[in-house]
Amino acid sequence: MIQEMWRAASAPRAFFGALEPQPPRIPRAALAAALGFAALALALGLGFLRATASDAYAPVLLFALLFGGVGFGYAWGFSSLFVQRPGELDVRAWEVSGWSWSVGLFAALSLLVPLLVFPLPALAVLLAGTLLWHLGVLRVGLSVFLGRPAWRVVVLYALFVYGFPLLILTALLVAFSYVF
Protein backbone atom coordinates (compact mmCIF):
# COMPACT_ATOMS: atom_id res chain seq x y z
CA MET A 1 0.00 0.00 0.00
CA ILE A 2 2.80 2.41 0.91
CA GLN A 3 4.51 1.69 -2.41
CA GLU A 4 1.32 2.49 -4.32
CA MET A 5 0.90 5.69 -2.34
CA TRP A 6 4.48 6.68 -3.17
CA ARG A 7 3.96 5.98 -6.86
CA ALA A 8 0.79 8.07 -6.84
CA ALA A 9 2.57 10.95 -5.10
CA SER A 10 5.88 10.83 -6.98
CA ALA A 11 4.93 9.70 -10.50
CA PRO A 12 1.21 10.40 -10.85
CA ARG A 13 1.07 10.21 -14.67
CA ALA A 14 2.49 6.68 -14.72
CA PHE A 15 0.43 5.64 -11.70
CA PHE A 16 -2.92 6.86 -13.04
CA GLY A 17 -2.04 5.61 -16.53
CA ALA A 18 -1.59 2.13 -15.06
CA LEU A 19 -4.92 2.43 -13.21
CA GLU A 20 -6.88 3.45 -16.28
CA PRO A 21 -7.44 -0.02 -17.83
CA GLN A 22 -8.27 -1.59 -14.44
CA PRO A 23 -11.67 -1.43 -12.75
CA PRO A 24 -11.91 1.26 -10.04
CA ARG A 25 -10.58 0.28 -6.59
CA ILE A 26 -12.30 2.86 -4.45
CA PRO A 27 -11.65 1.21 -1.02
CA ARG A 28 -7.87 1.27 -1.66
CA ALA A 29 -8.07 4.93 -2.67
CA ALA A 30 -10.08 5.65 0.49
CA LEU A 31 -7.45 3.89 2.59
CA ALA A 32 -4.68 5.91 0.91
CA ALA A 33 -6.53 9.14 1.64
CA ALA A 34 -7.20 8.10 5.25
CA LEU A 35 -3.53 7.22 5.85
CA GLY A 36 -2.45 10.50 4.26
CA PHE A 37 -4.84 12.50 6.43
CA ALA A 38 -3.90 10.65 9.62
CA ALA A 39 -0.19 11.26 9.06
CA LEU A 40 -0.79 14.90 8.14
CA ALA A 41 -2.98 15.48 11.20
CA LEU A 42 -0.44 13.88 13.55
CA ALA A 43 2.38 15.95 12.05
CA LEU A 44 0.33 19.13 12.41
CA GLY A 45 -0.46 18.20 16.03
CA LEU A 46 3.20 17.55 16.75
CA GLY A 47 4.18 20.86 15.16
CA PHE A 48 1.52 22.63 17.22
CA LEU A 49 2.84 21.03 20.40
CA ARG A 50 6.40 22.13 19.62
CA ALA A 51 5.33 25.64 18.58
CA THR A 52 3.41 26.19 21.82
CA ALA A 53 5.89 24.34 24.05
CA SER A 54 2.98 22.30 25.37
CA ASP A 55 3.26 18.97 27.10
CA ALA A 56 -0.36 17.91 26.49
CA TYR A 57 0.58 15.24 23.97
CA ALA A 58 -2.34 12.84 24.46
CA PRO A 59 -5.21 15.35 24.07
CA VAL A 60 -3.60 17.21 21.19
CA LEU A 61 -2.71 14.09 19.25
CA LEU A 62 -6.16 12.57 19.89
CA PHE A 63 -7.72 15.83 18.67
CA ALA A 64 -5.38 15.71 15.65
CA LEU A 65 -6.60 12.21 14.79
CA LEU A 66 -10.21 13.34 15.20
CA PHE A 67 -9.46 16.33 12.97
CA GLY A 68 -7.81 13.97 10.49
CA GLY A 69 -10.95 11.83 10.39
CA VAL A 70 -13.23 14.81 9.90
CA GLY A 71 -10.84 16.30 7.35
CA PHE A 72 -10.73 12.97 5.52
CA GLY A 73 -14.51 12.81 5.40
CA TYR A 74 -14.83 16.37 4.14
CA ALA A 75 -11.91 16.46 1.75
CA TRP A 76 -12.32 13.04 0.19
CA GLY A 77 -16.10 13.06 0.10
CA PHE A 78 -16.71 16.64 -0.95
CA SER A 79 -13.74 16.82 -3.28
CA SER A 80 -14.73 13.58 -4.99
CA LEU A 81 -18.25 14.82 -5.59
CA PHE A 82 -16.91 18.14 -6.80
CA VAL A 83 -14.45 16.52 -9.21
CA GLN A 84 -17.15 14.14 -10.43
CA ARG A 85 -19.48 16.88 -11.71
CA PRO A 86 -17.27 19.56 -13.34
CA GLY A 87 -14.66 16.97 -14.26
CA GLU A 88 -17.28 14.82 -15.98
CA LEU A 89 -15.91 11.66 -14.40
CA ASP A 90 -17.78 8.65 -13.12
CA VAL A 91 -16.65 6.75 -10.01
CA ARG A 92 -13.03 7.37 -11.05
CA ALA A 93 -13.38 10.77 -9.37
CA TRP A 94 -13.42 9.01 -6.00
CA GLU A 95 -10.31 7.08 -6.92
CA VAL A 96 -8.37 10.08 -8.29
CA SER A 97 -9.25 12.19 -5.27
CA GLY A 98 -8.34 9.46 -2.80
CA TRP A 99 -4.94 8.73 -4.33
CA SER A 100 -4.16 12.43 -4.65
CA TRP A 101 -4.49 12.85 -0.88
CA SER A 102 -1.79 10.21 -0.30
CA VAL A 103 0.74 13.04 -0.50
CA GLY A 104 -0.11 13.92 3.10
CA LEU A 105 1.78 10.88 4.36
CA PHE A 106 5.01 11.76 2.57
CA ALA A 107 4.79 15.47 3.30
CA ALA A 108 4.34 14.68 6.99
CA LEU A 109 7.22 12.19 7.05
CA SER A 110 9.58 14.50 5.20
CA LEU A 111 8.95 17.38 7.61
CA LEU A 112 9.10 15.52 10.94
CA VAL A 113 12.57 16.79 11.86
CA PRO A 114 11.91 20.39 10.75
CA LEU A 115 8.67 20.31 12.77
CA LEU A 116 10.71 19.51 15.87
CA VAL A 117 13.42 22.10 15.22
CA PHE A 118 11.54 24.97 13.52
CA PRO A 119 7.86 24.31 14.21
CA LEU A 120 6.20 27.48 12.85
CA PRO A 121 7.96 27.66 9.46
CA ALA A 122 7.67 23.89 9.10
CA LEU A 123 3.92 24.03 9.80
CA ALA A 124 3.50 26.66 7.09
CA VAL A 125 5.57 24.63 4.62
CA LEU A 126 3.69 21.45 5.55
CA LEU A 127 0.28 22.98 4.95
CA ALA A 128 1.13 24.92 1.80
CA GLY A 129 3.32 22.19 0.35
CA THR A 130 0.80 19.43 0.95
CA LEU A 131 -2.06 21.39 -0.58
CA LEU A 132 -0.04 22.38 -3.66
CA TRP A 133 1.35 18.87 -4.09
CA HIS A 134 -2.18 17.48 -3.76
CA LEU A 135 -3.45 19.85 -6.46
CA GLY A 136 -0.61 18.80 -8.77
CA VAL A 137 -1.33 15.09 -8.35
CA LEU A 138 -5.06 15.73 -8.76
CA ARG A 139 -4.47 17.70 -11.98
CA VAL A 140 -2.35 14.93 -13.47
CA GLY A 141 -4.82 12.21 -12.46
CA LEU A 142 -7.74 14.12 -13.92
CA SER A 143 -5.89 14.83 -17.16
CA VAL A 144 -5.08 11.10 -17.55
CA PHE A 145 -8.70 10.03 -17.13
CA LEU A 146 -10.23 12.95 -19.04
CA GLY A 147 -7.74 12.87 -21.87
CA ARG A 148 -7.36 16.65 -21.79
CA PRO A 149 -5.84 19.27 -19.47
CA ALA A 150 -7.80 19.70 -16.26
CA TRP A 151 -6.72 23.18 -15.12
CA ARG A 152 -10.26 24.57 -15.03
CA VAL A 153 -11.49 21.76 -12.80
CA VAL A 154 -8.48 22.07 -10.47
CA VAL A 155 -8.88 25.86 -10.11
CA LEU A 156 -12.59 25.47 -9.31
CA TYR A 157 -11.72 22.63 -6.96
CA ALA A 158 -9.18 24.78 -5.11
CA LEU A 159 -11.65 27.64 -4.80
CA PHE A 160 -14.47 25.51 -3.43
CA VAL A 161 -12.69 22.77 -1.48
CA TYR A 162 -9.99 25.03 0.04
CA GLY A 163 -11.60 28.47 -0.26
CA PHE A 164 -15.00 27.61 1.22
CA PRO A 165 -13.66 26.35 4.58
CA LEU A 166 -11.19 29.25 4.69
CA LEU A 167 -14.05 31.70 4.17
CA ILE A 168 -16.09 30.07 6.95
CA LEU A 169 -13.08 30.08 9.29
CA THR A 170 -12.43 33.75 8.54
CA ALA A 171 -16.07 34.62 9.20
CA LEU A 172 -15.99 32.73 12.51
CA LEU A 173 -12.78 34.48 13.57
CA VAL A 174 -14.22 37.90 12.68
CA ALA A 175 -17.45 37.13 14.55
CA PHE A 176 -15.52 35.82 17.54
CA SER A 177 -13.25 38.87 17.65
CA TYR A 178 -16.25 41.18 17.32
CA VAL A 179 -18.06 39.53 20.24
CA PHE A 180 -15.02 39.49 22.51
Tab-separated table of C-alpha atoms in Angstrom:
chain	number	residue	atom	x	y	z
A	1	MET	CA	0.000	0.000	0.000
A	2	ILE	CA	2.803	2.414	0.913
A	3	GLN	CA	4.510	1.692	-2.412
A	4	GLU	CA	1.317	2.494	-4.317
A	5	MET	CA	0.903	5.692	-2.336
A	6	TRP	CA	4.481	6.682	-3.167
A	7	ARG	CA	3.962	5.983	-6.860
A	8	ALA	CA	0.792	8.069	-6.837
A	9	ALA	CA	2.575	10.950	-5.100
A	10	SER	CA	5.879	10.826	-6.979
A	11	ALA	CA	4.925	9.699	-10.499
A	12	PRO	CA	1.210	10.403	-10.850
A	13	ARG	CA	1.070	10.212	-14.666
A	14	ALA	CA	2.489	6.680	-14.717
A	15	PHE	CA	0.427	5.637	-11.695
A	16	PHE	CA	-2.919	6.864	-13.041
A	17	GLY	CA	-2.042	5.610	-16.526
A	18	ALA	CA	-1.592	2.133	-15.061
A	19	LEU	CA	-4.920	2.428	-13.207
A	20	GLU	CA	-6.882	3.454	-16.284
A	21	PRO	CA	-7.438	-0.018	-17.832
A	22	GLN	CA	-8.274	-1.592	-14.443
A	23	PRO	CA	-11.667	-1.428	-12.745
A	24	PRO	CA	-11.914	1.259	-10.039
A	25	ARG	CA	-10.585	0.279	-6.593
A	26	ILE	CA	-12.296	2.865	-4.446
A	27	PRO	CA	-11.651	1.212	-1.024
A	28	ARG	CA	-7.872	1.274	-1.664
A	29	ALA	CA	-8.066	4.932	-2.670
A	30	ALA	CA	-10.077	5.654	0.493
A	31	LEU	CA	-7.447	3.888	2.593
A	32	ALA	CA	-4.685	5.907	0.907
A	33	ALA	CA	-6.530	9.138	1.640
A	34	ALA	CA	-7.200	8.095	5.250
A	35	LEU	CA	-3.529	7.222	5.845
A	36	GLY	CA	-2.449	10.498	4.258
A	37	PHE	CA	-4.838	12.500	6.432
A	38	ALA	CA	-3.900	10.648	9.620
A	39	ALA	CA	-0.186	11.264	9.062
A	40	LEU	CA	-0.793	14.895	8.140
A	41	ALA	CA	-2.981	15.475	11.201
A	42	LEU	CA	-0.442	13.876	13.553
A	43	ALA	CA	2.383	15.948	12.051
A	44	LEU	CA	0.327	19.132	12.415
A	45	GLY	CA	-0.461	18.201	16.025
A	46	LEU	CA	3.204	17.550	16.753
A	47	GLY	CA	4.176	20.857	15.160
A	48	PHE	CA	1.519	22.633	17.218
A	49	LEU	CA	2.840	21.030	20.400
A	50	ARG	CA	6.395	22.128	19.615
A	51	ALA	CA	5.327	25.643	18.584
A	52	THR	CA	3.408	26.192	21.821
A	53	ALA	CA	5.889	24.343	24.048
A	54	SER	CA	2.981	22.299	25.369
A	55	ASP	CA	3.259	18.965	27.100
A	56	ALA	CA	-0.363	17.906	26.494
A	57	TYR	CA	0.580	15.243	23.973
A	58	ALA	CA	-2.337	12.839	24.459
A	59	PRO	CA	-5.214	15.352	24.074
A	60	VAL	CA	-3.598	17.213	21.187
A	61	LEU	CA	-2.705	14.088	19.249
A	62	LEU	CA	-6.162	12.573	19.885
A	63	PHE	CA	-7.717	15.827	18.666
A	64	ALA	CA	-5.381	15.713	15.650
A	65	LEU	CA	-6.596	12.212	14.788
A	66	LEU	CA	-10.210	13.343	15.203
A	67	PHE	CA	-9.459	16.333	12.966
A	68	GLY	CA	-7.811	13.973	10.488
A	69	GLY	CA	-10.946	11.835	10.388
A	70	VAL	CA	-13.234	14.812	9.902
A	71	GLY	CA	-10.842	16.297	7.351
A	72	PHE	CA	-10.728	12.974	5.525
A	73	GLY	CA	-14.513	12.812	5.399
A	74	TYR	CA	-14.832	16.366	4.141
A	75	ALA	CA	-11.911	16.455	1.749
A	76	TRP	CA	-12.319	13.042	0.186
A	77	GLY	CA	-16.103	13.056	0.095
A	78	PHE	CA	-16.711	16.641	-0.952
A	79	SER	CA	-13.743	16.817	-3.277
A	80	SER	CA	-14.732	13.577	-4.995
A	81	LEU	CA	-18.253	14.824	-5.590
A	82	PHE	CA	-16.911	18.144	-6.795
A	83	VAL	CA	-14.454	16.516	-9.208
A	84	GLN	CA	-17.153	14.136	-10.432
A	85	ARG	CA	-19.480	16.882	-11.715
A	86	PRO	CA	-17.266	19.560	-13.344
A	87	GLY	CA	-14.658	16.972	-14.258
A	88	GLU	CA	-17.282	14.824	-15.981
A	89	LEU	CA	-15.910	11.662	-14.403
A	90	ASP	CA	-17.777	8.646	-13.116
A	91	VAL	CA	-16.648	6.747	-10.013
A	92	ARG	CA	-13.033	7.367	-11.053
A	93	ALA	CA	-13.376	10.768	-9.374
A	94	TRP	CA	-13.417	9.012	-6.004
A	95	GLU	CA	-10.305	7.078	-6.923
A	96	VAL	CA	-8.373	10.084	-8.290
A	97	SER	CA	-9.255	12.193	-5.273
A	98	GLY	CA	-8.339	9.463	-2.800
A	99	TRP	CA	-4.942	8.730	-4.325
A	100	SER	CA	-4.155	12.425	-4.649
A	101	TRP	CA	-4.490	12.848	-0.877
A	102	SER	CA	-1.794	10.209	-0.303
A	103	VAL	CA	0.741	13.043	-0.505
A	104	GLY	CA	-0.114	13.918	3.100
A	105	LEU	CA	1.781	10.879	4.364
A	106	PHE	CA	5.008	11.758	2.572
A	107	ALA	CA	4.791	15.472	3.303
A	108	ALA	CA	4.343	14.678	6.995
A	109	LEU	CA	7.221	12.192	7.051
A	110	SER	CA	9.580	14.498	5.195
A	111	LEU	CA	8.955	17.382	7.606
A	112	LEU	CA	9.101	15.519	10.937
A	113	VAL	CA	12.568	16.786	11.856
A	114	PRO	CA	11.911	20.392	10.749
A	115	LEU	CA	8.671	20.310	12.771
A	116	LEU	CA	10.707	19.512	15.873
A	117	VAL	CA	13.422	22.102	15.220
A	118	PHE	CA	11.544	24.975	13.520
A	119	PRO	CA	7.862	24.314	14.207
A	120	LEU	CA	6.198	27.476	12.849
A	121	PRO	CA	7.957	27.658	9.465
A	122	ALA	CA	7.674	23.886	9.096
A	123	LEU	CA	3.922	24.033	9.804
A	124	ALA	CA	3.502	26.662	7.088
A	125	VAL	CA	5.574	24.627	4.624
A	126	LEU	CA	3.694	21.451	5.554
A	127	LEU	CA	0.276	22.979	4.945
A	128	ALA	CA	1.126	24.916	1.799
A	129	GLY	CA	3.323	22.190	0.350
A	130	THR	CA	0.796	19.428	0.945
A	131	LEU	CA	-2.056	21.392	-0.580
A	132	LEU	CA	-0.044	22.382	-3.662
A	133	TRP	CA	1.354	18.867	-4.089
A	134	HIS	CA	-2.181	17.483	-3.761
A	135	LEU	CA	-3.449	19.851	-6.459
A	136	GLY	CA	-0.614	18.800	-8.769
A	137	VAL	CA	-1.332	15.093	-8.354
A	138	LEU	CA	-5.058	15.729	-8.762
A	139	ARG	CA	-4.466	17.697	-11.978
A	140	VAL	CA	-2.348	14.930	-13.472
A	141	GLY	CA	-4.821	12.211	-12.457
A	142	LEU	CA	-7.742	14.118	-13.924
A	143	SER	CA	-5.889	14.826	-17.156
A	144	VAL	CA	-5.078	11.104	-17.546
A	145	PHE	CA	-8.698	10.025	-17.129
A	146	LEU	CA	-10.232	12.947	-19.037
A	147	GLY	CA	-7.735	12.866	-21.872
A	148	ARG	CA	-7.365	16.654	-21.786
A	149	PRO	CA	-5.838	19.274	-19.470
A	150	ALA	CA	-7.798	19.702	-16.259
A	151	TRP	CA	-6.721	23.184	-15.119
A	152	ARG	CA	-10.263	24.572	-15.030
A	153	VAL	CA	-11.487	21.755	-12.795
A	154	VAL	CA	-8.475	22.071	-10.473
A	155	VAL	CA	-8.883	25.855	-10.106
A	156	LEU	CA	-12.590	25.470	-9.312
A	157	TYR	CA	-11.722	22.630	-6.962
A	158	ALA	CA	-9.176	24.777	-5.115
A	159	LEU	CA	-11.652	27.643	-4.799
A	160	PHE	CA	-14.467	25.515	-3.430
A	161	VAL	CA	-12.691	22.775	-1.483
A	162	TYR	CA	-9.992	25.034	0.044
A	163	GLY	CA	-11.602	28.467	-0.259
A	164	PHE	CA	-14.998	27.610	1.218
A	165	PRO	CA	-13.661	26.352	4.584
A	166	LEU	CA	-11.194	29.248	4.690
A	167	LEU	CA	-14.047	31.705	4.170
A	168	ILE	CA	-16.087	30.068	6.954
A	169	LEU	CA	-13.076	30.083	9.291
A	170	THR	CA	-12.425	33.750	8.543
A	171	ALA	CA	-16.072	34.616	9.201
A	172	LEU	CA	-15.987	32.729	12.510
A	173	LEU	CA	-12.781	34.483	13.570
A	174	VAL	CA	-14.216	37.896	12.683
A	175	ALA	CA	-17.446	37.134	14.549
A	176	PHE	CA	-15.518	35.816	17.540
A	177	SER	CA	-13.252	38.869	17.654
A	178	TYR	CA	-16.251	41.182	17.324
A	179	VAL	CA	-18.061	39.533	20.244
A	180	PHE	CA	-15.018	39.487	22.507
